[in-house]
PDB file of C-alpha atoms in Angstrom:
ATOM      1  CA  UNK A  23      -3.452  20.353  -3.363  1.00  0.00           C
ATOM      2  CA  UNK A  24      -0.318  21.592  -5.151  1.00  0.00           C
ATOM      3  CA  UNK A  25       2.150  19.833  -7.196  1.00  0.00           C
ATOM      4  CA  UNK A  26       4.874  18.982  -5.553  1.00  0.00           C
ATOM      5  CA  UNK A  27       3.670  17.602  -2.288  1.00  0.00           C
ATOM      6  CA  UNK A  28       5.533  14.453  -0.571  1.00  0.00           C
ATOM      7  CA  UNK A  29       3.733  11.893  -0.855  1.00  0.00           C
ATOM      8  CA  UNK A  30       2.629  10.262   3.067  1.00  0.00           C
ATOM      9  CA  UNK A  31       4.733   7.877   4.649  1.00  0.00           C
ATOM     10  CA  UNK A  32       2.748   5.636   5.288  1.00  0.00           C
ATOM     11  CA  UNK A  33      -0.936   4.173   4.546  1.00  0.00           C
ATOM     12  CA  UNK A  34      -3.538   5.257   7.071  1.00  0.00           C
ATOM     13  CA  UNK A  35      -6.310   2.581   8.578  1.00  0.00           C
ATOM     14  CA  UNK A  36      -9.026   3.827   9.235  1.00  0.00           C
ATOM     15  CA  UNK A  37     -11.607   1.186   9.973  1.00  0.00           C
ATOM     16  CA  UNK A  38     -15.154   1.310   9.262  1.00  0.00           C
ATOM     17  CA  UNK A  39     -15.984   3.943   6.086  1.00  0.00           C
ATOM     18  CA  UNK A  40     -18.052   7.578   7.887  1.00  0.00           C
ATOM     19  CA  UNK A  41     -19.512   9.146   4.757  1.00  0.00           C
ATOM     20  CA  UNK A  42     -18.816  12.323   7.157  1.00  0.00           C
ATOM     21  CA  UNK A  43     -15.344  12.251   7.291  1.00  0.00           C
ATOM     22  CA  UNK A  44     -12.876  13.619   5.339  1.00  0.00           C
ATOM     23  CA  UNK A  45     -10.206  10.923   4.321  1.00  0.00           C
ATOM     24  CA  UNK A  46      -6.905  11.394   2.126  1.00  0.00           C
ATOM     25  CA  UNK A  47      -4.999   9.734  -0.364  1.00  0.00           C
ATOM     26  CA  UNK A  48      -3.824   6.105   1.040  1.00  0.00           C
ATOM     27  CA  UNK A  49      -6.236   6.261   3.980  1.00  0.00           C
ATOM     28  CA  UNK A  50      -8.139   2.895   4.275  1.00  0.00           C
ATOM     29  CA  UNK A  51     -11.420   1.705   4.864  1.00  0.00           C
ATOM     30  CA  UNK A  52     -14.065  -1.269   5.372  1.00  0.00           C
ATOM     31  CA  UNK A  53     -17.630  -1.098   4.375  1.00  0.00           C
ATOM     32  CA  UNK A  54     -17.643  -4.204   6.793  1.00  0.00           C
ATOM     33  CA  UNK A  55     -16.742  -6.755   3.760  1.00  0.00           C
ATOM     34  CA  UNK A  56     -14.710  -5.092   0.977  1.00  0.00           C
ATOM     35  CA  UNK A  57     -11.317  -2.899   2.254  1.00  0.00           C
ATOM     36  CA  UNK A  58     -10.818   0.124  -0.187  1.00  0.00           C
ATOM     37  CA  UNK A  59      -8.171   2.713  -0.828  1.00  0.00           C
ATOM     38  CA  UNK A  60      -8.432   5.901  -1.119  1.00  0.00           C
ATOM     39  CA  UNK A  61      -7.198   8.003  -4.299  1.00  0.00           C
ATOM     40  CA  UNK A  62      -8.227  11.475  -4.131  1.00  0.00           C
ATOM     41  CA  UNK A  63      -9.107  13.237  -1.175  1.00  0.00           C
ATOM     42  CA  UNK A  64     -12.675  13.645  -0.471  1.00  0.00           C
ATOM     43  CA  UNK A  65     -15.268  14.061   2.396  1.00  0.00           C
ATOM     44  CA  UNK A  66     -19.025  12.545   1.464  1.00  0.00           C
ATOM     45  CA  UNK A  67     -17.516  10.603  -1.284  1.00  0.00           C
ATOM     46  CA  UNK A  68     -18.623   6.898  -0.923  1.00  0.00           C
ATOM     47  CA  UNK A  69     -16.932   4.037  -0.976  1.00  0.00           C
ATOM     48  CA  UNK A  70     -17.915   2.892  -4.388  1.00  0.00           C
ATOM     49  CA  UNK A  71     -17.423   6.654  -6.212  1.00  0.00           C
ATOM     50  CA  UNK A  72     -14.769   5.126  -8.032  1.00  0.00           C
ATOM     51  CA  UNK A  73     -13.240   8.994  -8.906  1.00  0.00           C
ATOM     52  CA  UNK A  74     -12.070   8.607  -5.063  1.00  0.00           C
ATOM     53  CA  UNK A  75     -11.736   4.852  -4.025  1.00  0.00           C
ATOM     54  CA  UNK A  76     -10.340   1.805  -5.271  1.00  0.00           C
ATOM     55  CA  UNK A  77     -11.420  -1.937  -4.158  1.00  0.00           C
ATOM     56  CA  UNK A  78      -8.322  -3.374  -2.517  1.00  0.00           C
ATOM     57  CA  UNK A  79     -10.179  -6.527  -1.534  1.00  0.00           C
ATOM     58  CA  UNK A  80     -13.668  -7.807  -2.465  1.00  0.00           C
ATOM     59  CA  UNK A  81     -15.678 -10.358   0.010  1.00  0.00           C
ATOM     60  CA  UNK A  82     -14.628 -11.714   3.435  1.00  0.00           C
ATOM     61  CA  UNK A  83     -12.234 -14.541   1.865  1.00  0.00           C
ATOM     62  CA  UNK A  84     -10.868 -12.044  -0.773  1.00  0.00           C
ATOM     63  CA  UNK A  85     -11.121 -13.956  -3.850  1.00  0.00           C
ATOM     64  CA  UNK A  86     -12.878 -11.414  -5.814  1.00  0.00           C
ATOM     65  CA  UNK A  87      -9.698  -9.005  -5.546  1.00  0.00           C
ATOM     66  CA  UNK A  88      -7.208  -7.990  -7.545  1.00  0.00           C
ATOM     67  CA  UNK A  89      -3.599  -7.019  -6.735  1.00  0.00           C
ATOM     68  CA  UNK A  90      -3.827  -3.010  -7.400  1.00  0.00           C
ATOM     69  CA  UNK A  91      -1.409  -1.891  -9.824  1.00  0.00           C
ATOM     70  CA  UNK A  92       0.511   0.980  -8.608  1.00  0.00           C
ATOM     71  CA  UNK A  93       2.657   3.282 -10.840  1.00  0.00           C
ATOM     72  CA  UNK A  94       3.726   7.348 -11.436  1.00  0.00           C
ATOM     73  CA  UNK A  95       3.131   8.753 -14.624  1.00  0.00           C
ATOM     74  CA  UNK A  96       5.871  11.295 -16.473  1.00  0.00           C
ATOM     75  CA  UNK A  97       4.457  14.052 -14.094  1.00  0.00           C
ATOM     76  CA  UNK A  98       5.241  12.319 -11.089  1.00  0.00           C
ATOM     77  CA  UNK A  99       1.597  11.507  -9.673  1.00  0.00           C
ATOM     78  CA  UNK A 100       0.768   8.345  -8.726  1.00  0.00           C
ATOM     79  CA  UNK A 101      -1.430   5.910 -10.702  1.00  0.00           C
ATOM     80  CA  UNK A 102      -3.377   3.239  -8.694  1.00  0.00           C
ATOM     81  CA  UNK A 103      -5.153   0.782 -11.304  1.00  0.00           C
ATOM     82  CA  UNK A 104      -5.114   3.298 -14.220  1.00  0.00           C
ATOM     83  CA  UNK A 105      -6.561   6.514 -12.489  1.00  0.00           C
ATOM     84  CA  UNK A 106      -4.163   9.224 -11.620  1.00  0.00           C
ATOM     85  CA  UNK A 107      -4.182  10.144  -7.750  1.00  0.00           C
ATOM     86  CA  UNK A 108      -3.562  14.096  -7.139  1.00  0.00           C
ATOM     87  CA  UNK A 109      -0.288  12.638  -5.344  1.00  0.00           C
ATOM     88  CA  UNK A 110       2.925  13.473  -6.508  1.00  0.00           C
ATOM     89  CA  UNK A 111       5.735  10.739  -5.533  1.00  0.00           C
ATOM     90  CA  UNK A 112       8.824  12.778  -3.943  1.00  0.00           C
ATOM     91  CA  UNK A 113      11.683  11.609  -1.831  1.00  0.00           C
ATOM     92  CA  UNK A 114      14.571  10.285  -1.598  1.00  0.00           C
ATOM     93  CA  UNK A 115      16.468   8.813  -4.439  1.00  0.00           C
ATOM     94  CA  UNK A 116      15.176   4.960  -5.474  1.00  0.00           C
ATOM     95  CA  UNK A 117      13.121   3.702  -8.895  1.00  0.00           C
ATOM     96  CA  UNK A 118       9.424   3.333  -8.065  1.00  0.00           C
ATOM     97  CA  UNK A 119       8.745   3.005 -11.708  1.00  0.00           C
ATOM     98  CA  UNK A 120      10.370  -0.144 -12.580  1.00  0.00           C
ATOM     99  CA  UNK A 121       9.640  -3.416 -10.784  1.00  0.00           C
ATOM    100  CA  UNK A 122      12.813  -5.551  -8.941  1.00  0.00           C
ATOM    101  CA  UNK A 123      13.081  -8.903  -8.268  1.00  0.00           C
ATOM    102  CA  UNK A 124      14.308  -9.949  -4.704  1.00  0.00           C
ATOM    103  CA  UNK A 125      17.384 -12.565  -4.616  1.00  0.00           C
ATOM    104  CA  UNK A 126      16.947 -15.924  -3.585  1.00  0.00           C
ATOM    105  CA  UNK A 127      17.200 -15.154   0.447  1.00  0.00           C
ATOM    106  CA  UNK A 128      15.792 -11.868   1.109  1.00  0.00           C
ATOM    107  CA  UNK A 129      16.066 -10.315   4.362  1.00  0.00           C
ATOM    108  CA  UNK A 130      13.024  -7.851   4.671  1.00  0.00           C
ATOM    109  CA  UNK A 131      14.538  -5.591   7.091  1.00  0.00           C
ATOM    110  CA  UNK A 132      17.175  -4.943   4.225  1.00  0.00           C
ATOM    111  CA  UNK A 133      14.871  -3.707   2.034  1.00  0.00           C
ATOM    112  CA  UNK A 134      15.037   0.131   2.827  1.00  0.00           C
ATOM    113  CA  UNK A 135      15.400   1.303  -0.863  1.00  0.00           C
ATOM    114  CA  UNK A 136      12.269   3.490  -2.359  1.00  0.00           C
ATOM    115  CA  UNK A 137      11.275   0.934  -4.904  1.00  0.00           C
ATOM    116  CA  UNK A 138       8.720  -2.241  -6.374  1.00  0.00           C
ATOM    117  CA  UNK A 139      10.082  -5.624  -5.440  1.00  0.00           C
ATOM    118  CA  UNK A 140       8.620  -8.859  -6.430  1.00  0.00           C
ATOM    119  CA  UNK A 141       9.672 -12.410  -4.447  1.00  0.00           C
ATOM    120  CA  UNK A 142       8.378 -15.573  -6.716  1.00  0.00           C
ATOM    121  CA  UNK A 143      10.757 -17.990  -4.736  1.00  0.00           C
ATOM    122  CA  UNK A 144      13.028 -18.469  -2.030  1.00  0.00           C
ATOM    123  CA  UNK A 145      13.469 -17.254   1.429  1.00  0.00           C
ATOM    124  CA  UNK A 146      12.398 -14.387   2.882  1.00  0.00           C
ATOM    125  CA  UNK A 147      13.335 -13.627   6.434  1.00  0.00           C
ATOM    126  CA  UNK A 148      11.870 -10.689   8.794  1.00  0.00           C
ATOM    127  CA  UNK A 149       8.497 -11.186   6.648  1.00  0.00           C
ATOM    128  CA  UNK A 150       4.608 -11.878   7.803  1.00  0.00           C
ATOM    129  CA  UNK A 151       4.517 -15.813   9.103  1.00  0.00           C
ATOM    130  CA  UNK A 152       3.929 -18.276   5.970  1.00  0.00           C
ATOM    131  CA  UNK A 153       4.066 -15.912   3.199  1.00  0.00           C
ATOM    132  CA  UNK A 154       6.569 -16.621   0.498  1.00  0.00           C
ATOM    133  CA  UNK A 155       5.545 -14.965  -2.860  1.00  0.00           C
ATOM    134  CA  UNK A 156       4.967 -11.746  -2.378  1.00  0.00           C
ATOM    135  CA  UNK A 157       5.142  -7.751  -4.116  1.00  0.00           C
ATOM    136  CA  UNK A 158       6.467  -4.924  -1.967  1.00  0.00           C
ATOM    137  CA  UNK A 159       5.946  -1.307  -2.298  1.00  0.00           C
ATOM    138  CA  UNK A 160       8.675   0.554  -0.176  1.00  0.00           C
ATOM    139  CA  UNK A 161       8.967   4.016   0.329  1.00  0.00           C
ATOM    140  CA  UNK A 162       9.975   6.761   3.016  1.00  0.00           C
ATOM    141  CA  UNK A 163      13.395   8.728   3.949  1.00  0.00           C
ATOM    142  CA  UNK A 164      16.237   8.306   5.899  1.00  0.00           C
ATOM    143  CA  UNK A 165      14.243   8.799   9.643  1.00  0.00           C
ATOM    144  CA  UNK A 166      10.607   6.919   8.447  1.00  0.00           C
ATOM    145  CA  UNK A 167      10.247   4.111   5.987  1.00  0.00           C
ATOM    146  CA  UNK A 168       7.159   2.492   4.869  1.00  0.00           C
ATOM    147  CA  UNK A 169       7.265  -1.440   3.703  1.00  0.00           C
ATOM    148  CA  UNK A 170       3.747  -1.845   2.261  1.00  0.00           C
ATOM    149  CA  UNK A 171       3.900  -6.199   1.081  1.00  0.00           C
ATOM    150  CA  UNK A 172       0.641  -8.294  -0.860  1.00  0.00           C
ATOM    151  CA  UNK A 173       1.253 -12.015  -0.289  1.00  0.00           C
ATOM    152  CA  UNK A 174       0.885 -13.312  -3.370  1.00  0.00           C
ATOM    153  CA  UNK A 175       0.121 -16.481  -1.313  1.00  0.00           C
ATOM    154  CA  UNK A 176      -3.304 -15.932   0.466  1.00  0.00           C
ATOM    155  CA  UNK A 177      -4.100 -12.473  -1.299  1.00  0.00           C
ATOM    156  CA  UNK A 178      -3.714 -10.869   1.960  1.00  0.00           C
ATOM    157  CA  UNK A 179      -1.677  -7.102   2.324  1.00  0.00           C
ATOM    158  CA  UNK A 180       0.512  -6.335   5.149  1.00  0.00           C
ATOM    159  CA  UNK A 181       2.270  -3.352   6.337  1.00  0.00           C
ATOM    160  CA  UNK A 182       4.503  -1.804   8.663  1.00  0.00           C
ATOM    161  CA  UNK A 183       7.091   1.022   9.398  1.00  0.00           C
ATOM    162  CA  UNK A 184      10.747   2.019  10.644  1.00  0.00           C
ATOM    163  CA  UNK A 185      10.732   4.915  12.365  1.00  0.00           C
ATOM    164  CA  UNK A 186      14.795   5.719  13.556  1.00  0.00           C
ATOM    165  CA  UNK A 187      15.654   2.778  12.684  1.00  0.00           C
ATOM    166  CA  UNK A 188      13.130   0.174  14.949  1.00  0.00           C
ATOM    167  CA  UNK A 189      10.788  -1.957  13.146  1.00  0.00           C
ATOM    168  CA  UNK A 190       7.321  -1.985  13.967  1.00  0.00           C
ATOM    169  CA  UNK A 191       5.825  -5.413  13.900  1.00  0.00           C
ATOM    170  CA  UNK A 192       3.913  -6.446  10.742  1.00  0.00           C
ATOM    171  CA  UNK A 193      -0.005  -5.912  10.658  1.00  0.00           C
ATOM    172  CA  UNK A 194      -2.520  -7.601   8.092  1.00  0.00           C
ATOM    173  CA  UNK A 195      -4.450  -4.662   6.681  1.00  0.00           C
ATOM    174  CA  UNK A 196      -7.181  -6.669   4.862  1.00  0.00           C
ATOM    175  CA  UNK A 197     -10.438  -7.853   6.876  1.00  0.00           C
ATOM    176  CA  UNK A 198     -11.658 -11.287   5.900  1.00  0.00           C
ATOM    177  CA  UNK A 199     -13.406 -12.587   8.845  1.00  0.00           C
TER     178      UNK A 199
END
């Protein structure tokens, strides 16, 4: 990969980990209990080759997981819990460095702005049912934008997408049954 490449628009699920296929950056897996992330593109790499995945959740109930830290360094690539992806964050204009704090009612659908937002209180409307303190990662352009949200609440992530302007519906990305 070259520097200089947009980053996707959106994460990719892709179910049950096949040490045979090739995966890219923000494709994610299950081993069956643990949900992981990839960071650099790779095909044989296993799940626990931490050079190429990160843990998102640990254990059916997700208590052993921690919220992954996500940040770009002074070159642009993205950083996801201190190791530096070979993704370079482009697009449209928007701070994904700095974190923002939501206002006391935040409509989600609103929220359209490349950025890190963080909800400790409130209301949120147009958000996954029961969740209340929550991050957000969003990112995209002006035809596709990606809201990618961790409920603070139950530890569980959520994501979904607006492609020309419709709103898909929110989907729980984290397996804990």
């Amino acid at each position: 990969m070259k520097g200089g490449e947009t980053v996707a628009n959106t994460i990719h699920l892709e179910g049950k980990f096949q040490l045979d296929k090739r995966y890219d950056v923000l494709d994610v897996v299950t081993n069956g209990v643990d949900s992981y992330c990839c960071v650099r593109a790779n095909s044989g790499a296993d799940v626990t080759d931490t050079q190429y995945w990160m843990l998102l959740a640990k254990g059916r109930d997700g208590k052993d997981a921690q919220p992954p830290k996500l940040e770009i360094n002074d070159q642009g690539y993205f950083v996801i819990n201190g190791q530096v992806t070979n993704k370079k964050a482009q697009g449209p204009s928007g701070d994904m460095a700095t974190t923002q704090v939501m206002t006391n009612e935040t409509d989600l659908n609103s929220m359209v702005n490349n950025g890190f937002y963080v909800k400790t209180e409130g209301k949120i409307s147009h958000g996954p049912t029961g969740v209340s303190k929550l991050t957000l990662l969003v990112y995209g352009n002006q035809s596709a934008i990606t809201q990618l949200l961790h409920s603070v609440t139950d530890n569980s992530v959520y994501i979904r997408s607006r492609i020309d302007g419709n709103w898909t519906d929110w989907r729980q990305i984290t397996q804990w049954n």
